[in-house]
PDB file of C-alpha atoms in Angstrom:
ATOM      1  CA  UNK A 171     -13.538 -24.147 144.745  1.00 94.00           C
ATOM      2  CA  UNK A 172     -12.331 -21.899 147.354  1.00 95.00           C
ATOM      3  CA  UNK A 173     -11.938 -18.157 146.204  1.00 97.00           C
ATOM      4  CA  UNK A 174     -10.583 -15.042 147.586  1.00 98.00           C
ATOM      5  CA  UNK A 175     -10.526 -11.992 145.858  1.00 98.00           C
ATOM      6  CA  UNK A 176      -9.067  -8.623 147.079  1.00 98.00           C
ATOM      7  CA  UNK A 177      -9.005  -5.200 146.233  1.00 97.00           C
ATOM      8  CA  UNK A 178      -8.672  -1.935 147.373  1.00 97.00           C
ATOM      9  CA  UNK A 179      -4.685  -1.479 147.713  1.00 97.00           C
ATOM     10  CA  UNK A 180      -2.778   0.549 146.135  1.00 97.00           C
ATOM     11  CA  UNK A 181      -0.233   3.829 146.791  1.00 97.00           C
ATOM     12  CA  UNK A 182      -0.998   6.406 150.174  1.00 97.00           C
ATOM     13  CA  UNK A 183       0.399   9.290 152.164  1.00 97.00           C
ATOM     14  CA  UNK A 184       1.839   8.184 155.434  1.00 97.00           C
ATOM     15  CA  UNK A 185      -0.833   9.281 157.382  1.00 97.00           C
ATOM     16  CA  UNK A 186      -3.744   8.385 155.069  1.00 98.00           C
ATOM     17  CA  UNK A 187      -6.036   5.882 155.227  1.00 98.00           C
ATOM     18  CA  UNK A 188      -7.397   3.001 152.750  1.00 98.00           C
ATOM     19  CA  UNK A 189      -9.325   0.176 153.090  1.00 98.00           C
ATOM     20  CA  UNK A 190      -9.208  -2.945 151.469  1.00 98.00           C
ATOM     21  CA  UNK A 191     -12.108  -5.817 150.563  1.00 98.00           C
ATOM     22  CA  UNK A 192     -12.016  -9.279 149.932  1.00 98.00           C
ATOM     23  CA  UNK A 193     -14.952 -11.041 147.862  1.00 98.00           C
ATOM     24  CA  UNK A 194     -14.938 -14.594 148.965  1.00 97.00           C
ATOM     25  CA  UNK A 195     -16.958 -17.838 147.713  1.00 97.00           C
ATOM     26  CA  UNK A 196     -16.754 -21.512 147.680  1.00 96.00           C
ATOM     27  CA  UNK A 197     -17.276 -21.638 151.187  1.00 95.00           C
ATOM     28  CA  UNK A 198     -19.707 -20.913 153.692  1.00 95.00           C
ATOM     29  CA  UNK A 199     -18.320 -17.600 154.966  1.00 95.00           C
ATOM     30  CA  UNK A 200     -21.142 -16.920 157.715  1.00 94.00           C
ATOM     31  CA  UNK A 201     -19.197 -19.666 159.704  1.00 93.00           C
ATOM     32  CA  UNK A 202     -15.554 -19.287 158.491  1.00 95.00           C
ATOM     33  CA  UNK A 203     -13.158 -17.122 160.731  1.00 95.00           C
ATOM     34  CA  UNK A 204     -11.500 -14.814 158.775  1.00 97.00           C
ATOM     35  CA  UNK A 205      -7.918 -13.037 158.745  1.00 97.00           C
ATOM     36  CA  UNK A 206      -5.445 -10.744 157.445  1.00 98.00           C
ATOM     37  CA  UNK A 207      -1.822 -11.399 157.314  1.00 98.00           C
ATOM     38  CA  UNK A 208       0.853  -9.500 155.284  1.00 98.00           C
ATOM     39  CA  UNK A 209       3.773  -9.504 154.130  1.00 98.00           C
ATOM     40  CA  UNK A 210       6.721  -6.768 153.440  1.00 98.00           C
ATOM     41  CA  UNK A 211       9.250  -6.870 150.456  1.00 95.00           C
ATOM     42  CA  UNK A 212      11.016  -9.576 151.088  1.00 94.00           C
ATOM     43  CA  UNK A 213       9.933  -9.880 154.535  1.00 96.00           C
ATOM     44  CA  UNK A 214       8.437 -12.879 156.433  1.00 97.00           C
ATOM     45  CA  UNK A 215       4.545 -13.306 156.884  1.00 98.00           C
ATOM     46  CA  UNK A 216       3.027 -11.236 159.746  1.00 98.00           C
ATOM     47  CA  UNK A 217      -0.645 -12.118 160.974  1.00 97.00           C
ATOM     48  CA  UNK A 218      -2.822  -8.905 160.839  1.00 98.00           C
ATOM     49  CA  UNK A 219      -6.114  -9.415 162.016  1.00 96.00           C
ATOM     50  CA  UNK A 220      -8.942 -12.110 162.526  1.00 95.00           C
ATOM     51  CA  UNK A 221     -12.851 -11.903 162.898  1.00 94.00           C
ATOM     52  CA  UNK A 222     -13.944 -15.178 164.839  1.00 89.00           C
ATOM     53  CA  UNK A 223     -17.199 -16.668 162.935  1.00 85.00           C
ATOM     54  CA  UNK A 224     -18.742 -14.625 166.266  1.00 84.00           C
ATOM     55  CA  UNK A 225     -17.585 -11.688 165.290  1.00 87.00           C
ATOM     56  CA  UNK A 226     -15.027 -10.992 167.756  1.00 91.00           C
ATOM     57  CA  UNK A 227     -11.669  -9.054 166.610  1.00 94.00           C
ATOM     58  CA  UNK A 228      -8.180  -9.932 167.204  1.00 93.00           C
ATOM     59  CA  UNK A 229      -5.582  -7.416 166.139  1.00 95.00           C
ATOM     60  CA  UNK A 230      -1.340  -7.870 166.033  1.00 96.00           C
ATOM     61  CA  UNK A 231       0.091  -5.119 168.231  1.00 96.00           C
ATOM     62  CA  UNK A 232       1.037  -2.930 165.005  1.00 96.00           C
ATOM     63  CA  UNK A 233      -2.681  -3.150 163.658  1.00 97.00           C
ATOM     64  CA  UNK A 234      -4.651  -2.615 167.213  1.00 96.00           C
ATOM     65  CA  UNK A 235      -5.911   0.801 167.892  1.00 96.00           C
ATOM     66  CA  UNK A 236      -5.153   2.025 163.770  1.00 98.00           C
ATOM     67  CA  UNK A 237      -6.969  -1.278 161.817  1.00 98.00           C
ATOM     68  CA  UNK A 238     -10.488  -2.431 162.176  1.00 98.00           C
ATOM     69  CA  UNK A 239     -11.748  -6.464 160.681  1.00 97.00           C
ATOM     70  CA  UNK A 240     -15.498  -6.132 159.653  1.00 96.00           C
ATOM     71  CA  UNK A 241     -17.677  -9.344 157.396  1.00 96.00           C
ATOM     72  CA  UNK A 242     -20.496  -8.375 155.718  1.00 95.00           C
ATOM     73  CA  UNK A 243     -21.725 -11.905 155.354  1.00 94.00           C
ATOM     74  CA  UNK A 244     -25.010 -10.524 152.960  1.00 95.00           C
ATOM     75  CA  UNK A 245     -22.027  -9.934 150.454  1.00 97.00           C
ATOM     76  CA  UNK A 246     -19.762 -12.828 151.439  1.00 96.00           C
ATOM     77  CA  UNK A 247     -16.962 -10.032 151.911  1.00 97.00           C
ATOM     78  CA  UNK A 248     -14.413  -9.139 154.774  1.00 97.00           C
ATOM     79  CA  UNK A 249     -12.253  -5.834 154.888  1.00 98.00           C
ATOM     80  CA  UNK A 250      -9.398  -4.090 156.752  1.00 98.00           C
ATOM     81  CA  UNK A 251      -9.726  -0.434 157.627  1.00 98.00           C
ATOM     82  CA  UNK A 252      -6.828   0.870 157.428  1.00 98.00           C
ATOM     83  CA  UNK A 253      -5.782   4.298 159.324  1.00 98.00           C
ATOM     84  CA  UNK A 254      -3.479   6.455 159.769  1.00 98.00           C
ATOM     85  CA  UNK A 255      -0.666   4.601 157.494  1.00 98.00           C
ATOM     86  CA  UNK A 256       2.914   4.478 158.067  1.00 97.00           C
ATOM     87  CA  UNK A 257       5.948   3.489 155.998  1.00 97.00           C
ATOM     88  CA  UNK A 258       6.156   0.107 157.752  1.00 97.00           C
ATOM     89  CA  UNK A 259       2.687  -0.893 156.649  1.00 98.00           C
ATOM     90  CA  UNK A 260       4.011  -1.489 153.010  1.00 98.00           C
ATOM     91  CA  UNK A 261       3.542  -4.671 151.991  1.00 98.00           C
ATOM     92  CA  UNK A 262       1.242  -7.641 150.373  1.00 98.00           C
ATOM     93  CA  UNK A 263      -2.073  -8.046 151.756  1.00 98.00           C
ATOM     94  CA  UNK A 264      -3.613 -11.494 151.601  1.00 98.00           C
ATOM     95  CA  UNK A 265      -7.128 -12.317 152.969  1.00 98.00           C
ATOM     96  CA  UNK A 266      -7.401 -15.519 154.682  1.00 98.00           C
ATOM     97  CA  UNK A 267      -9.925 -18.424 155.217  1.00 97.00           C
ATOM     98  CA  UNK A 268      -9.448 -19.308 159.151  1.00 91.00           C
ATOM     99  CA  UNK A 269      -6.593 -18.466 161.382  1.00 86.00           C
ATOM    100  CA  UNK A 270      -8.680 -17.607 164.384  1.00 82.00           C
ATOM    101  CA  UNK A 271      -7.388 -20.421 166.960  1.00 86.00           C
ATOM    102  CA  UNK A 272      -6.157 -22.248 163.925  1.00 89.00           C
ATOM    103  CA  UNK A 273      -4.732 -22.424 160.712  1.00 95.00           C
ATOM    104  CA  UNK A 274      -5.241 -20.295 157.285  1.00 96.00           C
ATOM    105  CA  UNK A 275      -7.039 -23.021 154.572  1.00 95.00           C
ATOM    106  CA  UNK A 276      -7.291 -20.955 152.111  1.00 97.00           C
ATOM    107  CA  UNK A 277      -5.238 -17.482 150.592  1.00 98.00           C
ATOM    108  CA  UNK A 278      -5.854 -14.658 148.089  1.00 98.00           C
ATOM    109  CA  UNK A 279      -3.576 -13.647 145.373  1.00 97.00           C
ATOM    110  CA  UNK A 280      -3.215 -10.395 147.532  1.00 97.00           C
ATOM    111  CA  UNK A 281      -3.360  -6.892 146.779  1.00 98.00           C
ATOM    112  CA  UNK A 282       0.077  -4.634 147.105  1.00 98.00           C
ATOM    113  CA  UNK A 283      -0.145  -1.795 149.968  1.00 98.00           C
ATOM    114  CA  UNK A 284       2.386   1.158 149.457  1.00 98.00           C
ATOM    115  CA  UNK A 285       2.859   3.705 152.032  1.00 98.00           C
ATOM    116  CA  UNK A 286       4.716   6.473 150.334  1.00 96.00           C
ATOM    117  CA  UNK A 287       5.005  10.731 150.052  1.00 95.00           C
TER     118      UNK A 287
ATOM    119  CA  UNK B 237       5.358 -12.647 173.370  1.00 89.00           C
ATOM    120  CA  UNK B 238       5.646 -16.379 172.274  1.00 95.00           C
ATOM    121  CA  UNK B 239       8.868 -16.204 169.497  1.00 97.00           C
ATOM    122  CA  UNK B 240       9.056 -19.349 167.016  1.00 98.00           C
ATOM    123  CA  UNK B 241      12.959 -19.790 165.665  1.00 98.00           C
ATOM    124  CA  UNK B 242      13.286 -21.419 162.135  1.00 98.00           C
ATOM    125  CA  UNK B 243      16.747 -21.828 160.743  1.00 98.00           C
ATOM    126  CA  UNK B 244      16.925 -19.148 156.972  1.00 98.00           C
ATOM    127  CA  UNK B 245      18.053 -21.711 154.924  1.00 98.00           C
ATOM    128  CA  UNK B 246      17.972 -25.854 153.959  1.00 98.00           C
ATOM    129  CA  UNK B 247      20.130 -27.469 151.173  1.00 98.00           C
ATOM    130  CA  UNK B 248      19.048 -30.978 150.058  1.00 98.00           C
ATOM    131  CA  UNK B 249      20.155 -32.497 146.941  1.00 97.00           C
ATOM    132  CA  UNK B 250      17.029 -33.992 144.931  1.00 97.00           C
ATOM    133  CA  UNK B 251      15.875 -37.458 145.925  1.00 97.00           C
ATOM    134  CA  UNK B 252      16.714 -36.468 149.734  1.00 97.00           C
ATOM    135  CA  UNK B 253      14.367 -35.606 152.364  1.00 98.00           C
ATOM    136  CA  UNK B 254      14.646 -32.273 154.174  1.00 98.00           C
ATOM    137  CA  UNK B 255      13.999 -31.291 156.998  1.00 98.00           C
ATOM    138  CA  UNK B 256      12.758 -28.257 158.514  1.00 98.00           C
ATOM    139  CA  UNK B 257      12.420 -27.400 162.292  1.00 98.00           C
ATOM    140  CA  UNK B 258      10.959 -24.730 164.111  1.00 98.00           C
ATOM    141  CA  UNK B 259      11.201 -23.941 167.801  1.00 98.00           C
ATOM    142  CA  UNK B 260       9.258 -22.924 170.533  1.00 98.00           C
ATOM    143  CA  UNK B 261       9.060 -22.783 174.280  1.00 97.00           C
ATOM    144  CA  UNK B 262       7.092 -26.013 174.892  1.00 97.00           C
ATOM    145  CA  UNK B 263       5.540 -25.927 170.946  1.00 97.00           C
ATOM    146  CA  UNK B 264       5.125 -29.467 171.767  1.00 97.00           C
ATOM    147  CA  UNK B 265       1.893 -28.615 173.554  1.00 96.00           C
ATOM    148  CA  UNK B 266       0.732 -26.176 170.422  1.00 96.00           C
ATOM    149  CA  UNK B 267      -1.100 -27.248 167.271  1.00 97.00           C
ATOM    150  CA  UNK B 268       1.855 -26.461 164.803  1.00 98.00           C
ATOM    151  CA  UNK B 269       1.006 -25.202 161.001  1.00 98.00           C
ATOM    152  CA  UNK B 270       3.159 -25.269 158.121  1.00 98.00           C
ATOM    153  CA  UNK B 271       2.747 -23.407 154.912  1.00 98.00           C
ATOM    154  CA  UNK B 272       4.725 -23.131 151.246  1.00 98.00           C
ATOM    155  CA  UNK B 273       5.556 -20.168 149.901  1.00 98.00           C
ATOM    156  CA  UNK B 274       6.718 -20.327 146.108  1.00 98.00           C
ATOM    157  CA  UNK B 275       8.276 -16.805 144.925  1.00 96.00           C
ATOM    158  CA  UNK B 276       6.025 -14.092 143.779  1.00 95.00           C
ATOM    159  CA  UNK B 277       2.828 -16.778 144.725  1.00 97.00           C
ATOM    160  CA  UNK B 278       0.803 -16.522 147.849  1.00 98.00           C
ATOM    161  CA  UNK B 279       1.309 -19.011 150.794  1.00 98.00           C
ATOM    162  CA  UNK B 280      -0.104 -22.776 150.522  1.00 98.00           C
ATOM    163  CA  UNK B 281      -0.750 -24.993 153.540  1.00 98.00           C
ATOM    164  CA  UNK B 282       0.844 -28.315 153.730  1.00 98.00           C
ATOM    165  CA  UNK B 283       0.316 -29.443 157.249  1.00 98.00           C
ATOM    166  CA  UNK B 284      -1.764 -28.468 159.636  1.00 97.00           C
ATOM    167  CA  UNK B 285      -2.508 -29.727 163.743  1.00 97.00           C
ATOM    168  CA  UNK B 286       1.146 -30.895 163.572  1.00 98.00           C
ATOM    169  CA  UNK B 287       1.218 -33.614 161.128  1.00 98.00           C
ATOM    170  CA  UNK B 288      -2.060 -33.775 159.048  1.00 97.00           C
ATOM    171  CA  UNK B 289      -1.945 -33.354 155.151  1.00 98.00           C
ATOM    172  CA  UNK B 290      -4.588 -30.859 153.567  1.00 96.00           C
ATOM    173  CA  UNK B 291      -6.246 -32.805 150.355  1.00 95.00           C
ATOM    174  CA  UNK B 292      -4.016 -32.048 147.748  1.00 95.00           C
ATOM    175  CA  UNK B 293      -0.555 -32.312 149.353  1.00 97.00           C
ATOM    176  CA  UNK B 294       1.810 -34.918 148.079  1.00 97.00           C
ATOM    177  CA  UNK B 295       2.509 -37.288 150.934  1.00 97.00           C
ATOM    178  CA  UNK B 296       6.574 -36.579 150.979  1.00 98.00           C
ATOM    179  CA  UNK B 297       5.233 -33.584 153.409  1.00 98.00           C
ATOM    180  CA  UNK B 298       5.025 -34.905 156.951  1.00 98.00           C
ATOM    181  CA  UNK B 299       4.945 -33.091 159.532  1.00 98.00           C
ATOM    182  CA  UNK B 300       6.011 -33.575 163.656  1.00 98.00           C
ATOM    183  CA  UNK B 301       5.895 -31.924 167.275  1.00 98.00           C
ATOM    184  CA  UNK B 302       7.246 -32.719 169.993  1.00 98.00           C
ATOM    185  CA  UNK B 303       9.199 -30.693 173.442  1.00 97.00           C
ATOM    186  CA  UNK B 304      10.345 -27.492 172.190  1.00 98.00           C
ATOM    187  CA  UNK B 305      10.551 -28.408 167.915  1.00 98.00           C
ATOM    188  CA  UNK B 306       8.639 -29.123 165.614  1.00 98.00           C
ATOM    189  CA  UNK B 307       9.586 -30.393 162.309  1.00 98.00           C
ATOM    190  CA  UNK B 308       8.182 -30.278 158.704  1.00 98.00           C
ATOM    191  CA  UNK B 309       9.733 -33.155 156.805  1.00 98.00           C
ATOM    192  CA  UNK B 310       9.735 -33.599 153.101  1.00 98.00           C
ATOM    193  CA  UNK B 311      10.716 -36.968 151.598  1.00 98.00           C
ATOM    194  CA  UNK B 312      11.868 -37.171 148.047  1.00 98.00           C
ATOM    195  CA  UNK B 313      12.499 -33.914 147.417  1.00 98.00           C
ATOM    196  CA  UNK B 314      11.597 -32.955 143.772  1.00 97.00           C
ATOM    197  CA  UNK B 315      12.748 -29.441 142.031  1.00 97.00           C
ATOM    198  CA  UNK B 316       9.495 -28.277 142.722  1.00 97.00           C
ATOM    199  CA  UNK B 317       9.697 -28.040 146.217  1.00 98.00           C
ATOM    200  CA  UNK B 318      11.946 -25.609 146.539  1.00 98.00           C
ATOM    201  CA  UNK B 319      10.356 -22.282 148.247  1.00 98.00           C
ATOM    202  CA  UNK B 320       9.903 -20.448 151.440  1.00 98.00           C
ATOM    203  CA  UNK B 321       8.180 -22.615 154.373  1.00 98.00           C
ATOM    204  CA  UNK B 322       6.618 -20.998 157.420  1.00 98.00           C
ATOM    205  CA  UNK B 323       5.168 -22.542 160.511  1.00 98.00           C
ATOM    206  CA  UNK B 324       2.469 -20.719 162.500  1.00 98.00           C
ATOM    207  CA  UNK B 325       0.864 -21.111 165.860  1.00 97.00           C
ATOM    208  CA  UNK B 326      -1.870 -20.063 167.591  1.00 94.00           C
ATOM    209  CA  UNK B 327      -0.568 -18.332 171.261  1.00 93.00           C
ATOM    210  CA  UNK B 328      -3.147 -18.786 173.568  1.00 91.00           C
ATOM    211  CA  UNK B 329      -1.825 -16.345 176.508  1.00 91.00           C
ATOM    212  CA  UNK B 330      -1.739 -13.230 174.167  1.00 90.00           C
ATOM    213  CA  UNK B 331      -4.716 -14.697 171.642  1.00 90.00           C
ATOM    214  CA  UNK B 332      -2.595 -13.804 168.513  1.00 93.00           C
ATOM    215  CA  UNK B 333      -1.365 -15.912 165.906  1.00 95.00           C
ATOM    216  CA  UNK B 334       2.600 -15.941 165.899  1.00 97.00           C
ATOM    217  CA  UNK B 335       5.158 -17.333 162.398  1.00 98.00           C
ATOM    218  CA  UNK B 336       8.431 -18.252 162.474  1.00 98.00           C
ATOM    219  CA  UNK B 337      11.207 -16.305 160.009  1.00 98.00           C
ATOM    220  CA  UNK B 338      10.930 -19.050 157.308  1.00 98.00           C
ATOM    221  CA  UNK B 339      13.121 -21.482 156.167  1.00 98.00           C
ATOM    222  CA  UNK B 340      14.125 -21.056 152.029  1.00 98.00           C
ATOM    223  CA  UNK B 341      14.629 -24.487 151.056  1.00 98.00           C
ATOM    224  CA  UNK B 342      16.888 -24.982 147.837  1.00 98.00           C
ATOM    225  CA  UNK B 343      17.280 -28.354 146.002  1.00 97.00           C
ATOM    226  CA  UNK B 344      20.660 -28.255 144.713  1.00 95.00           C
TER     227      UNK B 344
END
């Protein structure tokens, strides 16, 4: 069974930074593309990030140049650096199985983001 | 940058199919994704590459493509259906992955 597990969210300064991990099994993950997407209050779902099973980034124009996508496949885990935080980044964070050229298989529970003085 | 159009909301009395479209410049020639969205859950996939079913998924989800719409079609629509659904593409000219607004279907 597939399984996604994320942490590292919670409540930052605009401004700050945070990152966030997600501790994946059931799958081979050395070979599995890997993404980000998100999703504000109420909001529809907006595609983050993805880390081709090569290693190569793709970043949505909001994330590119503030986020950075990283695997450490000795621990099976993937992670979103987060920097320099604005109000707008609020929202649910879900890791992903695939979406690089395709579709996500698989999704976290996701862990909550809140951008906030 | 490629823009996919989904109407906000579908109405279908149980027992009905619904239908669900999304549209695209030439999304015909794109490998369409569709996923549920149940409220306060994360997303589920339902169809993927247009019209295949992910084990799992009921076979009242079908799913279509063709010119500038795809479609997500569910057949016998059951209480438990209702939710968000989103469709997703791959763009290939900007290499990012683009969703439509979602569609909240209610079964009346």
């Amino acid at each position: 069974e597939v399984q996604l597990l994320e942490s590292g969210g919670g409540l930052v300064q605009p401004g700050g930074s945070l990152r966030l991990s997600c501790a994946a099994s059931g799958f081979s993950f050395v070979t599995s593309p890997m993404s980000w997407v998100r999703q504000a209050p109420g909001k529809r779902l907006e595609w983050v990030s993805s880390l081709s099973a090569g290693d190569s980034p793709y970043y949505a124009d909001s994330a590119k140049g503030r986020f950075s996508i990283s695997r450490d496949n000795s621990k099976s885990t993937l992670y979103l650096q987060m920097n320099s935080l604005r109000a707008d980044d609020t929202a649910v964070y879900y890791c992903t199985q695939g979406g690089y050229r395709g579709y996500f298989e698989s999704w976290g529970q996701g862990t909550l983001v809140t951008v906030s003085s | 940058s490629y823009v996919l159009t989904q109407p906000p909301s579908v109405s279908v009395a149980p027992g009905q199919t619904a239908t669900i479209t999304c549209g695209g410049k030439n999304i015909g020639i794109k490998s369409v994704h569709w996923y549920q969205q149940k409220a306060g859950q994360a997303p589920v996939l339902v169809v993927y590459s247009d019209s295949d079913r992910p084990s799992g998924i009921p076979e009242r989800f079908s799913g279509s493509n063709s010119g500038n719409t795809a479609t997500l079609t569910i057949s016998r629509v059951e209480a438990g259906d209702e939710a968000d659904y989103y469709c997703q593409v791959w763009d290939n000219s900007s290499e990012h992955i683009v969703f439509g607004g979602g569609t909240k279907l209610t079964v009346l």
